[in-house]
Coordinates of C-alpha atoms in Angstrom, one line a residue:
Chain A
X1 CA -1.0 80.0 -98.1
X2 CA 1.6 82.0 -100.0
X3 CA 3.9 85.0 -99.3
X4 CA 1.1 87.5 -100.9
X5 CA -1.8 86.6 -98.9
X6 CA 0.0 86.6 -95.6
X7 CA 0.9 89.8 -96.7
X8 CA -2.7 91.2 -97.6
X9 CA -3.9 89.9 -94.5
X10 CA -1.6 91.1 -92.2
X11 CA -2.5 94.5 -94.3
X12 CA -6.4 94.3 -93.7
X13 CA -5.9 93.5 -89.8
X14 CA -3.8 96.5 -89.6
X15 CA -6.5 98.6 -91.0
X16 CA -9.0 97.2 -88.5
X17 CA -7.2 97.1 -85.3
X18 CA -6.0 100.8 -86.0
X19 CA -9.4 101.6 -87.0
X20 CA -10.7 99.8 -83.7
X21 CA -8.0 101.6 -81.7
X22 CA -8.9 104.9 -83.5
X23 CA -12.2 104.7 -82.9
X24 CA -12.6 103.5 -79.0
X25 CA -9.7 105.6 -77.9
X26 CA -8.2 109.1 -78.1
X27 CA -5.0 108.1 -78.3
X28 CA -1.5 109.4 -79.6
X29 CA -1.4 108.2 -83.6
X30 CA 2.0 107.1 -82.6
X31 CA 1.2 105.3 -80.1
X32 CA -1.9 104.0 -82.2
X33 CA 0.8 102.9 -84.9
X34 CA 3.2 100.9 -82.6
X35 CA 0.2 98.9 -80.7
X36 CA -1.6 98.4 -84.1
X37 CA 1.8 96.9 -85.3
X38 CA 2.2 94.6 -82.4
X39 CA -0.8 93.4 -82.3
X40 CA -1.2 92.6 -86.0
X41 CA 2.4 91.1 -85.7
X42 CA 1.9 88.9 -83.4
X43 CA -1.3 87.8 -84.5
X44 CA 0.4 87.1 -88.2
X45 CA 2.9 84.9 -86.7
X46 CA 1.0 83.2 -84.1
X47 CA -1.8 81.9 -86.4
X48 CA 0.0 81.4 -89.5
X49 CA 3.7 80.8 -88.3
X50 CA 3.5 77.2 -89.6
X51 CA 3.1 79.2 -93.3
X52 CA 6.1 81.9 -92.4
X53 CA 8.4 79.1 -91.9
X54 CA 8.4 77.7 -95.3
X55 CA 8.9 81.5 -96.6
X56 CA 12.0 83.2 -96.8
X57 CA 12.0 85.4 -93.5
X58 CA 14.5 88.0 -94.0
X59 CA 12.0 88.8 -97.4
X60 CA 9.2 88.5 -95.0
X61 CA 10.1 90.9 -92.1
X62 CA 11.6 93.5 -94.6
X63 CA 8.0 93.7 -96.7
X64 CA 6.2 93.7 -93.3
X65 CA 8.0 96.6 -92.0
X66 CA 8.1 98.5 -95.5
X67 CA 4.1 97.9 -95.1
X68 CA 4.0 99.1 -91.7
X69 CA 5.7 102.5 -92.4
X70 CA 3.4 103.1 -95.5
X71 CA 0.4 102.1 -93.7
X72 CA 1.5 104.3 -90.6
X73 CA 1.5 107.4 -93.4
X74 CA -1.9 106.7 -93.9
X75 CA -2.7 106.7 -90.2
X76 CA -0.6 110.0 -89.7
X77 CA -1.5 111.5 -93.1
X78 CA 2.3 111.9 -94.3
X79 CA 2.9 112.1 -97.4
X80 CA 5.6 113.0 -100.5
X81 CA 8.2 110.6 -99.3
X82 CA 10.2 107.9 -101.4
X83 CA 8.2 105.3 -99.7
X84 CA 4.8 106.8 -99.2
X85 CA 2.1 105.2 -101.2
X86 CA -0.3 107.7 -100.1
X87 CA -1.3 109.1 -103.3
X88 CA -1.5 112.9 -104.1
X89 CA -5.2 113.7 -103.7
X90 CA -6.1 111.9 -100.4
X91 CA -6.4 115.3 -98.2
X92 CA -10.1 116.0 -97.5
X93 CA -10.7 119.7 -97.6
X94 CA -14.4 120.0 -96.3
X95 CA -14.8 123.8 -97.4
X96 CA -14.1 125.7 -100.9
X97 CA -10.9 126.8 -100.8
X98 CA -11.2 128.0 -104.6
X99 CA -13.3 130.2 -105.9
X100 CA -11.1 131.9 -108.7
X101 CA -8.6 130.3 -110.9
X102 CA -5.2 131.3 -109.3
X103 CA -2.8 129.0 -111.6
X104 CA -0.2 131.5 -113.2
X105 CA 1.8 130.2 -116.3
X106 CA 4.1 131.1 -118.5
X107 CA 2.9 132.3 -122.3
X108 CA 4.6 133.6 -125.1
X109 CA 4.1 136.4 -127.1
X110 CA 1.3 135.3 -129.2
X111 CA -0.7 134.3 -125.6
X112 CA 0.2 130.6 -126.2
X113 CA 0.3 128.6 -123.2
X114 CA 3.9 127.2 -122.5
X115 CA 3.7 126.1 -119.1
X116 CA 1.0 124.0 -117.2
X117 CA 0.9 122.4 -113.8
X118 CA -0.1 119.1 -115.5
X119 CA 2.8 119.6 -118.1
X120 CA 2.3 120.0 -121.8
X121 CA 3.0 117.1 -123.9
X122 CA 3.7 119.7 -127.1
X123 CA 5.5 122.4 -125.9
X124 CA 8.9 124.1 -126.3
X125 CA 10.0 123.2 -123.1
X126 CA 10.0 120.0 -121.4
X127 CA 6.7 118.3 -119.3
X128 CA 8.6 118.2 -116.0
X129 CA 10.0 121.8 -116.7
X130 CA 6.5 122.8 -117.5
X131 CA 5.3 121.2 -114.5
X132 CA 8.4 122.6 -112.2
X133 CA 7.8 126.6 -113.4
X134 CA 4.3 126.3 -113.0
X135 CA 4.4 125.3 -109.4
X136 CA 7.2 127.9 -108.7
X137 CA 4.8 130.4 -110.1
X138 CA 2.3 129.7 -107.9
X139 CA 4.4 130.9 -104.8
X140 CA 4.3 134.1 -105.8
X141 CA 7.8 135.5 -104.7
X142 CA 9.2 138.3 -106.6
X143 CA 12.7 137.0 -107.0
X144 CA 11.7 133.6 -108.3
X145 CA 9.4 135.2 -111.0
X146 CA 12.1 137.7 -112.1
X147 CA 14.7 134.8 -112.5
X148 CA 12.4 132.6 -114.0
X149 CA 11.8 135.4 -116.6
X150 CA 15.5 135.9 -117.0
X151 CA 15.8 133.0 -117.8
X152 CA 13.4 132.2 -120.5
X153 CA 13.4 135.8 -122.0
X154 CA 11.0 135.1 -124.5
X155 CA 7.9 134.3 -122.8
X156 CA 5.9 136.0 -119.8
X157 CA 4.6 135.6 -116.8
X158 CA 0.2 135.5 -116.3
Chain B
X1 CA 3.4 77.6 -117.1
X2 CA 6.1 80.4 -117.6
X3 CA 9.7 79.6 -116.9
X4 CA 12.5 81.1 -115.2
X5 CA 14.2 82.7 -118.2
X6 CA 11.3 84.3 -119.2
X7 CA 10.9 85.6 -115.5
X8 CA 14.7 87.0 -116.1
X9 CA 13.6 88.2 -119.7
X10 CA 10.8 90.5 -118.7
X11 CA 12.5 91.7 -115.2
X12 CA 15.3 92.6 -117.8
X13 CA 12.7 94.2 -120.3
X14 CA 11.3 96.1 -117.3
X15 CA 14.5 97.5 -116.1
X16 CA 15.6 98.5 -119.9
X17 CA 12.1 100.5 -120.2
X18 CA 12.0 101.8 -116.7
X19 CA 15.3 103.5 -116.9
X20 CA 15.6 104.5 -120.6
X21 CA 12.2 106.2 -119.2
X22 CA 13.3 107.6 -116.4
X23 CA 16.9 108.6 -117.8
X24 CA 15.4 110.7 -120.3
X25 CA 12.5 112.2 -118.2
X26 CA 14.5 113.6 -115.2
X27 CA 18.5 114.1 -116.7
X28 CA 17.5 115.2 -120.0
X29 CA 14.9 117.8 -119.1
X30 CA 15.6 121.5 -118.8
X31 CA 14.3 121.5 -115.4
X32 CA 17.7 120.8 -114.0
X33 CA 19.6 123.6 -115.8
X34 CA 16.6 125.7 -114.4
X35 CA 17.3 124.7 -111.1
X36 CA 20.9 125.2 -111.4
X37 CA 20.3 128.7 -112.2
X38 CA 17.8 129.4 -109.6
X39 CA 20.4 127.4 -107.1
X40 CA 23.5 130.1 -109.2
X41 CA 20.9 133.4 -108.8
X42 CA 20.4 132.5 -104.9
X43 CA 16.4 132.8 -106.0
X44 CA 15.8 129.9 -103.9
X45 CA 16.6 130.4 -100.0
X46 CA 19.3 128.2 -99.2
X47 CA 18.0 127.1 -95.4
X48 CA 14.6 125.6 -96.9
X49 CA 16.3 123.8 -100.1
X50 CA 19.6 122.5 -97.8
X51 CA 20.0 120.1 -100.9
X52 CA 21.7 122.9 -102.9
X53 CA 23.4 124.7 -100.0
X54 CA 26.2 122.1 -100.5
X55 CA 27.7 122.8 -103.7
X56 CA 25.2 124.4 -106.6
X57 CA 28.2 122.5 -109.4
X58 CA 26.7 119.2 -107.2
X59 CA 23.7 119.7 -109.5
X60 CA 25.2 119.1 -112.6
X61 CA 27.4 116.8 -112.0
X62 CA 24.5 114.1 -110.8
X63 CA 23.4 115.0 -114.0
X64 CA 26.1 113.7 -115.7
X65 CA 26.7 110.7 -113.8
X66 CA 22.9 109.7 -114.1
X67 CA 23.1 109.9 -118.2
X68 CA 26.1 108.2 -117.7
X69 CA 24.8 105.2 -115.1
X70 CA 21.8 105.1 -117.1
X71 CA 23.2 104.6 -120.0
X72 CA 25.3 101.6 -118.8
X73 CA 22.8 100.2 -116.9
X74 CA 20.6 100.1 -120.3
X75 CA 23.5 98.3 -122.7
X76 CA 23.6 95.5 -119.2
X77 CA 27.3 96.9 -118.5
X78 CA 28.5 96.4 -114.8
X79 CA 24.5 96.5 -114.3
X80 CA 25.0 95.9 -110.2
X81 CA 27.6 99.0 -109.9
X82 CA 25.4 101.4 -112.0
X83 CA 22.2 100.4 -111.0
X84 CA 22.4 102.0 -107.3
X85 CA 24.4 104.6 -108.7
X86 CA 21.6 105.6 -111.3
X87 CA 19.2 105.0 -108.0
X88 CA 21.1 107.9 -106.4
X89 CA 21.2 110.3 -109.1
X90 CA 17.5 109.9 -109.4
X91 CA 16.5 110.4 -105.8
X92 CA 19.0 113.4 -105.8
X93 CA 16.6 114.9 -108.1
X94 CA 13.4 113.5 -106.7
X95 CA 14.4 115.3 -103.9
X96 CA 15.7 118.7 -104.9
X97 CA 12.4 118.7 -106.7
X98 CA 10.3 117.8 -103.6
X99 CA 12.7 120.6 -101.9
X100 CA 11.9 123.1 -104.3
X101 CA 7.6 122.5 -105.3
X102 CA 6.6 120.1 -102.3
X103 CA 5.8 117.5 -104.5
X104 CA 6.9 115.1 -106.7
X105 CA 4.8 111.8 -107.3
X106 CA 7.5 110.5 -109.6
X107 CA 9.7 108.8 -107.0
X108 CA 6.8 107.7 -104.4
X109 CA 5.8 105.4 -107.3
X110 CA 9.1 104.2 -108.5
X111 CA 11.4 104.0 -105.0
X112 CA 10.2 100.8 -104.3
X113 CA 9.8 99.0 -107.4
X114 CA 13.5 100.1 -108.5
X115 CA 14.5 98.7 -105.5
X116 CA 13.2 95.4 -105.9
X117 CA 14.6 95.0 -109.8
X118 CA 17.9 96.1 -108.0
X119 CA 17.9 92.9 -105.1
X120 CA 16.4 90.9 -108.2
X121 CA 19.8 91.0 -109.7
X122 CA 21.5 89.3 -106.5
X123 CA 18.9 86.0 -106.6
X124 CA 17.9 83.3 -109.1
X125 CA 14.9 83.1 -108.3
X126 CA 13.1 85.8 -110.8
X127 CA 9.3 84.8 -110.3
X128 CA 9.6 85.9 -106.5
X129 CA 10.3 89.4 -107.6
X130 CA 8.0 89.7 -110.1
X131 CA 5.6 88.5 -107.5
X132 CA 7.0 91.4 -105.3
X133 CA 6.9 93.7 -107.9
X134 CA 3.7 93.3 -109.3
X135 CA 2.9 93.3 -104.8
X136 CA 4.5 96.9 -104.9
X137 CA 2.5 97.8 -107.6
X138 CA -1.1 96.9 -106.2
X139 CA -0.4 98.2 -103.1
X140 CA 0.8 101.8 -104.5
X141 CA -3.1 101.7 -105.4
X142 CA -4.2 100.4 -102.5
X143 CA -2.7 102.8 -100.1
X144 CA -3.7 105.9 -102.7
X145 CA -7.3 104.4 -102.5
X146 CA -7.0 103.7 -98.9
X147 CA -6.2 106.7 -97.5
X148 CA -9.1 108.6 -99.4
X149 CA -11.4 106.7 -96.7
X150 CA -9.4 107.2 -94.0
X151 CA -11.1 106.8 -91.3
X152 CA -14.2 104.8 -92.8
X153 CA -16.5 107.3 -91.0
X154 CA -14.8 110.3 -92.9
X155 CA -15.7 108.7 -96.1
X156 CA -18.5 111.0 -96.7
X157 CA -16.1 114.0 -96.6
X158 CA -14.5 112.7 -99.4
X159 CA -17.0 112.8 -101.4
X160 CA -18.7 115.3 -100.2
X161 CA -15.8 117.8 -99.3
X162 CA -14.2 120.0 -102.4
X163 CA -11.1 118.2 -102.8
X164 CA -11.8 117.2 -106.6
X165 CA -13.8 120.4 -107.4
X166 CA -10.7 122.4 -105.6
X167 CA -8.2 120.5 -108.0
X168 CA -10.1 120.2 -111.0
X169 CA -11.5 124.3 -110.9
X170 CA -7.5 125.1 -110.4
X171 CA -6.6 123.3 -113.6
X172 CA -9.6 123.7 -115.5
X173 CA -8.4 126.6 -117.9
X174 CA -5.2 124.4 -118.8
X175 CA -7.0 120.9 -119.3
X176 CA -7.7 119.8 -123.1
X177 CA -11.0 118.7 -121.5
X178 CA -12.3 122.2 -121.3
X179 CA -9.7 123.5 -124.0
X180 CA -9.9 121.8 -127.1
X181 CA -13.2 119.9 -126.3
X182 CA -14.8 122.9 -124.2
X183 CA -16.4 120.3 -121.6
X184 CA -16.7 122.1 -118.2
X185 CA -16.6 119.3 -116.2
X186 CA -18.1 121.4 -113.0
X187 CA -21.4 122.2 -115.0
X188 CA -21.6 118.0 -114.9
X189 CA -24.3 116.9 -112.9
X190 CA -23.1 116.1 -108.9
X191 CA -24.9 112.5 -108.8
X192 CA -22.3 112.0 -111.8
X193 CA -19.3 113.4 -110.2
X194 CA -19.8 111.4 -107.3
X195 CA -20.9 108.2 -108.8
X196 CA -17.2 108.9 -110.5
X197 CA -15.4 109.3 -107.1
X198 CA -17.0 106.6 -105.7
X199 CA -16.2 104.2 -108.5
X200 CA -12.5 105.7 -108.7
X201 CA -12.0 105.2 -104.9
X202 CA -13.1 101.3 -105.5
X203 CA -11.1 100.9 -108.7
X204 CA -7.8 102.0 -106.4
X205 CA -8.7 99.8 -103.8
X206 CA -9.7 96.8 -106.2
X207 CA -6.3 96.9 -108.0
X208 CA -5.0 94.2 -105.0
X209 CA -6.6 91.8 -106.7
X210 CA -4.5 91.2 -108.9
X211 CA -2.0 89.9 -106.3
X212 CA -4.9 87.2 -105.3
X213 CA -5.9 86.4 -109.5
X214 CA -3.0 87.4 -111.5
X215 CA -5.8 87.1 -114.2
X216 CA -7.7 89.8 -113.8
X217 CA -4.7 92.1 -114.7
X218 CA -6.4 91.9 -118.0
X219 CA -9.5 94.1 -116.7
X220 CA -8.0 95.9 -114.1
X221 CA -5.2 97.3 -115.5
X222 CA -6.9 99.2 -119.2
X223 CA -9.2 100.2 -116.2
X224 CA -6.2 102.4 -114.2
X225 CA -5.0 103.2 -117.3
X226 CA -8.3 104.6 -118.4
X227 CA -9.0 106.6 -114.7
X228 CA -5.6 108.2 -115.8
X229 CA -6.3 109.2 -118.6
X230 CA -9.7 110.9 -117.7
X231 CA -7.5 112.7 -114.6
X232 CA -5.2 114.1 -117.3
X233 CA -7.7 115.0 -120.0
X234 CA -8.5 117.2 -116.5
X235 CA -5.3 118.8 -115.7
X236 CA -3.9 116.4 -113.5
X237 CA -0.3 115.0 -113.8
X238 CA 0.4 111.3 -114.3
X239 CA 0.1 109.6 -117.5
X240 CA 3.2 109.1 -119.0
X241 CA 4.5 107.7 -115.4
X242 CA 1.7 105.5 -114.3
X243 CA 1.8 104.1 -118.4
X244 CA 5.6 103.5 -118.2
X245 CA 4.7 101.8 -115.0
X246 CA 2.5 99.3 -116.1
X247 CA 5.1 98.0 -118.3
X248 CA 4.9 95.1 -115.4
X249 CA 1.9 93.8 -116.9
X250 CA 3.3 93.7 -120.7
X251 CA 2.2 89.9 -121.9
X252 CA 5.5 87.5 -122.0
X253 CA 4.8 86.9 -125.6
X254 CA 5.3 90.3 -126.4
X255 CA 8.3 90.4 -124.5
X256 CA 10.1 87.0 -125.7
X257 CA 9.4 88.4 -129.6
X258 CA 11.1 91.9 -128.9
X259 CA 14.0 90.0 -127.4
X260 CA 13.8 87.6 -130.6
X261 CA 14.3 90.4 -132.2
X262 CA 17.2 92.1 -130.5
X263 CA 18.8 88.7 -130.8
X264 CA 18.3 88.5 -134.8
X265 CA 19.5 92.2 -134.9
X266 CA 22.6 92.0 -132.8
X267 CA 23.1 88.0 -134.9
X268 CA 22.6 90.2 -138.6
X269 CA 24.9 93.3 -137.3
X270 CA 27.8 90.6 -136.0
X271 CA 27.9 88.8 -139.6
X272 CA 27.5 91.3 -141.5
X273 CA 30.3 93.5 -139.7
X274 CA 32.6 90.4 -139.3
X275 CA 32.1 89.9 -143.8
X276 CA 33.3 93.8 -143.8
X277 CA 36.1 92.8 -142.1

């Protein structure tokens, strides 16, 4: 048994023993996290610690706890941070929340679109610029909008 | 059977694309002069974006030294100073941007990755880390596929719930799907839509595979590539990144000719500059 399998498996007997925890308990998530994470730990090296010995263990204990922290954002839906493998669209809204378009860009003067939240891949300015006015347009604060349109003079704001 | 130099060829190939990518997507792009003159303006409030409440000039200058680490770490010059320093730069921005719009996928995909190319350089044995790397890669999938069916009784709400409609009706008016080819992808039938969630939710979960058969790269991976497409023929962000990424999964072949290559350029360019001589 390699590295990677030890790996996946200690990763699918977190997701059950949290799931276990989750579902005959109503306890903290933190708490669910550090019992899920002992208990799969232990279990990892008590059944396979023949295997974790011929593996380098410094390797070994630094992927299990960068697994543990992503798989702990999962359990405490956190995500956005260097090492969350979340993924973007995971949040679950059961109701509409949109019912009108609301996405405000930037155009120029013959009504072209400039801007978009997914970026443009033609456009005078830049995807991640597109993608960066686009989402501080959708705040809708006075002072950001007038600097923004200071700053590209040209174009406007709809 | 693949050897170690060609292990150290494509980690090296990787590394080149990654950061001639990356250099040119976050220094060169007109979002950081943007966000210097927000930071200059005051038009952001300095308590919520603490990153530029220490010196606006800061912004620039990581600017600079990214181009500059970048470049170096492209042409393999002190590759182990400017690597972390490049690291840095990036992360800087990652994070004034994740200050500034509350989200930035950019570096959630590439944090870990980079780092393992980085501790590659310290160890000979290459195959490991592309293990890890490809590891890193899966599991980005994984965790994105994963947390959709969070808990596995709340998969219903998933599909079910508005999430996609709610992200896909915000972008609609902005997507080539709807503009150039004037598909409304809400007036699809719902069996379809779902069918395409459920499958999408799968896919993202099914990508670990690849760390079991390293074989089935070969289906999986046109198969992500396609979902991202679809996403941004949609609206949604993520091509260009999630593409660059899969640079992992470039065939050796491919990579041992474009180093052949470099090798016969850099060979013709020495001769013929050392006969002008």
């Amino acid at each position: 048994m390699n590295k990677n399998k030890i790996l996946i498996l200690y990763i699918l007997s977190f997701i059950l023993v949290s799931h276990l925890i989750l579902k005959l308990s109503n306890l903290n998530k933190i708490f669910i996290i550090c019992l899920t994470f002992s208990i799969c730990f232990l279990l990892i090296r008590i059944l396979l610690n023949s295997y974790i010995k011929k593996i380098n263990k410094t390797l070994f204990n630094i992927s299990i706890c960068i697994l543990t922290i992503q798989l702990s954002h999962v359990v405490l839906r956190k995500v956005n941070y260097p090492f969350s493998y979340v993924g973007m669209y995971s949040w679950v809204s059961t109701d509409r929340t949109t019912n009108h378009i609301h996405s405000r860009n930037l155009y120029d003067l013959k009504d072209n679109l400039i801007t978009s939240n997914s970026g443009l891949i033609f456009s005078p300015i830049d995807d991640l610029e597109s993608k960066l006015v686009t989402r501080l347009l959708k705040k809708n604060n006075r002072k950001l909008d007038s600097t923004i349109i200071n700053w590209y003079k040209i174009y406007k704001i709809k | 059977m693949i050897n170690r130099k060609e292990y150290d060829n494509k980690l090296n190939f990787i590394i080149i694309v990654w950061i001639f990518f990356l250099g040119k997507r976050v220094f060169l792009s007109g979002s950081i002069d943007l966000m210097y003159y927000l930071a200059s303006n005051k038009a952001v409030d300095f308590e919520s974006f603490p990153i530029f409440s220490f010196f606006k000039e800061l912004i620039l200058i990581m600017k600079y030294i990214g181009l500059i680490s970048s470049f170096f770490v492209i042409i393999n010059f002190k590759r182990k100073i400017f690597y972390p320093i490049f690291i840095f730069s990036l992360f800087y921005f990652c994070f004034a941007f994740f200050q500034l719009i509350g989200t930035y996928g950019i570096w959630a995909f590439y944090f870990i990755p980079c780092s393992i190319l980085y501790l590659s350089m310290y160890s000979t044995n290459k195959k490991m880390f592309f293990k890890l790397l490809v590891f890193s890669y899966c599991t980005f999938y994984f965790y994105a596929g994963y947390s959709k069916i969070y808990p596995f009784w709340k998969f219903d709400d998933w599909i079910n719930g508005y999430t996609i409609e709610n992200l896909i009706f915000s972008r609609m008016h902005e997507s080539i799907l709807y503009q150039t080819f004037g598909i409304n992808i809400l007036e699809l039938p719902e069996l379809l839509i779902k069918i395409f969630i459920i499958l999408s939710v799968f896919l993202e979960l099914g990508v670990i595979i690849i760390c079991y058969k390293y074989y089935f790269h070969k289906v999986i991976i046109p198969l992500v590539l396609s979902f991202h497409l679809f996403l941004f023929l949609t609206g949604t962000p993520g091509i260009v990144e999630y593409t660059i990424g899969a640079a992992i999964f470039i065939p050796n072949s491919i990579v041992t000719h474009i180093i052949n290559i470099k090798n016969t350029t850099k060979n013709y360019l020495h001769k013929t500059l050392g006969n002008t001589a």
